[in-house]
mmCIF file of C-alpha atoms in Angstrom:
data_model
loop_
_atom_site.group_PDB
_atom_site.id
_atom_site.type_symbol
_atom_site.label_atom_id
_atom_site.label_comp_id
_atom_site.label_asym_id
_atom_site.label_seq_id
_atom_site.Cartn_x
_atom_site.Cartn_y
_atom_site.Cartn_z
ATOM 1 C CA MET A 60 -9.045 5.731 -16.448
ATOM 2 C CA GLU A 61 -9.708 2.079 -17.320
ATOM 3 C CA CYS A 62 -10.666 -0.485 -14.665
ATOM 4 C CA MET A 63 -8.317 -3.448 -14.679
ATOM 5 C CA TRP A 64 -11.197 -5.770 -13.683
ATOM 6 C CA CYS A 65 -14.042 -4.894 -16.061
ATOM 7 C CA HIS A 66 -12.181 -2.629 -18.509
ATOM 8 C CA SER A 67 -14.792 0.094 -18.112
ATOM 9 C CA ASP A 68 -13.653 3.670 -18.564
ATOM 10 C CA GLU A 69 -15.680 4.736 -15.496
ATOM 11 C CA ALA A 70 -12.834 4.129 -13.029
ATOM 12 C CA LYS A 71 -11.492 7.069 -11.054
ATOM 13 C CA GLN A 72 -8.636 7.724 -8.633
ATOM 14 C CA GLY A 73 -9.597 7.867 -4.968
ATOM 15 C CA THR A 74 -8.352 6.999 -1.500
ATOM 16 C CA GLN A 75 -9.394 4.394 1.044
ATOM 17 C CA SER A 76 -8.235 2.650 4.198
ATOM 18 C CA VAL A 77 -6.447 -0.657 3.726
ATOM 19 C CA TYR A 78 -5.307 -3.265 6.221
ATOM 20 C CA TRP A 79 -1.820 -4.660 5.768
ATOM 21 C CA GLU A 80 -0.078 -7.532 7.500
ATOM 22 C CA LEU A 81 3.444 -6.632 8.582
ATOM 23 C CA PRO A 82 6.257 -8.627 6.931
ATOM 24 C CA ASP A 83 7.069 -10.421 10.203
ATOM 25 C CA GLY A 84 3.445 -11.580 10.509
ATOM 26 C CA THR A 85 3.024 -10.267 14.060
ATOM 27 C CA ARG A 86 0.063 -7.975 13.366
ATOM 28 C CA ALA A 87 -1.778 -5.913 10.801
ATOM 29 C CA ILE A 88 -2.011 -2.134 10.550
ATOM 30 C CA GLU A 89 -4.581 0.198 9.038
ATOM 31 C CA ILE A 90 -3.218 2.552 6.387
ATOM 32 C CA THR A 91 -5.621 5.428 5.784
ATOM 33 C CA ASN A 92 -5.851 7.666 2.706
ATOM 34 C CA THR A 93 -4.207 5.046 0.499
ATOM 35 C CA PRO A 94 -4.446 5.809 -3.239
ATOM 36 C CA CYS A 95 -6.855 3.478 -4.993
ATOM 37 C CA VAL A 96 -8.908 3.022 -8.131
ATOM 38 C CA ILE A 97 -12.690 3.052 -7.722
ATOM 39 C CA CYS A 98 -14.831 1.697 -10.554
ATOM 40 C CA LYS A 99 -18.476 2.781 -10.698
ATOM 41 C CA SER A 100 -19.244 0.148 -13.312
ATOM 42 C CA CYS A 101 -18.242 -3.042 -11.446
ATOM 43 C CA GLY A 102 -17.854 -1.647 -7.922
ATOM 44 C CA MET A 103 -14.233 -2.734 -7.489
ATOM 45 C CA GLU A 104 -11.925 -0.669 -5.291
ATOM 46 C CA TYR A 105 -8.277 -1.666 -5.544
ATOM 47 C CA GLN A 106 -4.691 -0.499 -5.308
ATOM 48 C CA GLU A 107 -2.584 -0.413 -8.425
ATOM 49 C CA GLU A 108 0.497 -2.629 -8.390
ATOM 50 C CA SER A 109 2.821 0.369 -8.043
ATOM 51 C CA ILE A 110 1.097 1.384 -4.775
ATOM 52 C CA ILE A 111 1.190 -2.203 -3.468
ATOM 53 C CA ASN A 112 4.920 -2.416 -4.231
ATOM 54 C CA GLU A 113 5.546 0.954 -2.589
ATOM 55 C CA ILE A 114 3.791 -0.139 0.629
ATOM 56 C CA GLU A 115 5.463 -3.559 0.714
ATOM 57 C CA ASP A 116 8.909 -2.102 0.035
ATOM 58 C CA GLN A 117 8.499 0.538 2.732
ATOM 59 C CA LEU A 118 7.382 -2.066 5.285
ATOM 60 C CA MET A 119 10.473 -4.155 4.481
ATOM 61 C CA LEU A 120 12.800 -1.170 4.941
ATOM 62 C CA ILE A 121 11.580 0.338 8.227
ATOM 63 C CA ASP A 122 11.373 -0.668 11.882
ATOM 64 C CA THR A 123 7.747 -1.840 11.934
ATOM 65 C CA LYS A 124 7.764 -2.332 15.708
ATOM 66 C CA GLN A 125 7.524 1.466 16.048
ATOM 67 C CA LEU A 126 4.374 1.765 13.897
ATOM 68 C CA ASP A 127 1.005 2.642 15.405
ATOM 69 C CA LYS A 128 -2.009 0.440 14.653
ATOM 70 C CA LYS A 129 -3.306 3.144 12.328
ATOM 71 C CA LEU A 130 -1.424 5.663 10.189
ATOM 72 C CA SER A 131 -1.884 7.446 6.900
ATOM 73 C CA TYR A 132 -0.241 6.444 3.646
ATOM 74 C CA GLU A 133 1.839 9.633 3.719
ATOM 75 C CA GLU A 134 2.934 8.957 7.325
ATOM 76 C CA LEU A 135 3.997 5.422 6.394
ATOM 77 C CA LEU A 136 6.091 6.635 3.475
ATOM 78 C CA SER A 137 7.754 9.297 5.650
ATOM 79 C CA VAL A 138 9.062 6.787 8.216
ATOM 80 C CA PRO A 139 12.901 6.761 7.965
ATOM 81 C CA LYS A 140 14.295 3.695 6.207
ATOM 82 C CA LEU A 141 16.867 1.363 7.782
ATOM 83 C CA LEU A 142 17.990 0.084 4.369
ATOM 84 C CA LYS A 143 18.367 1.885 1.045
ATOM 85 C CA ARG A 144 16.283 -0.564 -0.970
ATOM 86 C CA ASN A 145 14.376 -3.828 -0.812
ATOM 87 C CA TYR A 146 16.990 -6.371 -1.846
ATOM 88 C CA PHE A 147 14.327 -9.082 -2.112
ATOM 89 C CA ARG A 148 12.701 -7.356 -5.097
ATOM 90 C CA TYR A 149 14.512 -8.142 -8.332
#
């Protein structure tokens, strides 16, 4: 896998905890076991755009007031949606 920062081929898939501000700005949550790319060459650890969009869309579509301060990526994605899709994403 190629690192999007240094273009090395030493990047690998992994997981990490990330901290995300809720769309209403009231607080941030910790999302554990979030898919990421880890590059041994430059040391970057980052989420691919598809994962970022998936998290942001899910947070727009659920009742975030019911979320704990810490949950796993899989738990976040399993929260029932209030809307079918994110109408703000074109």
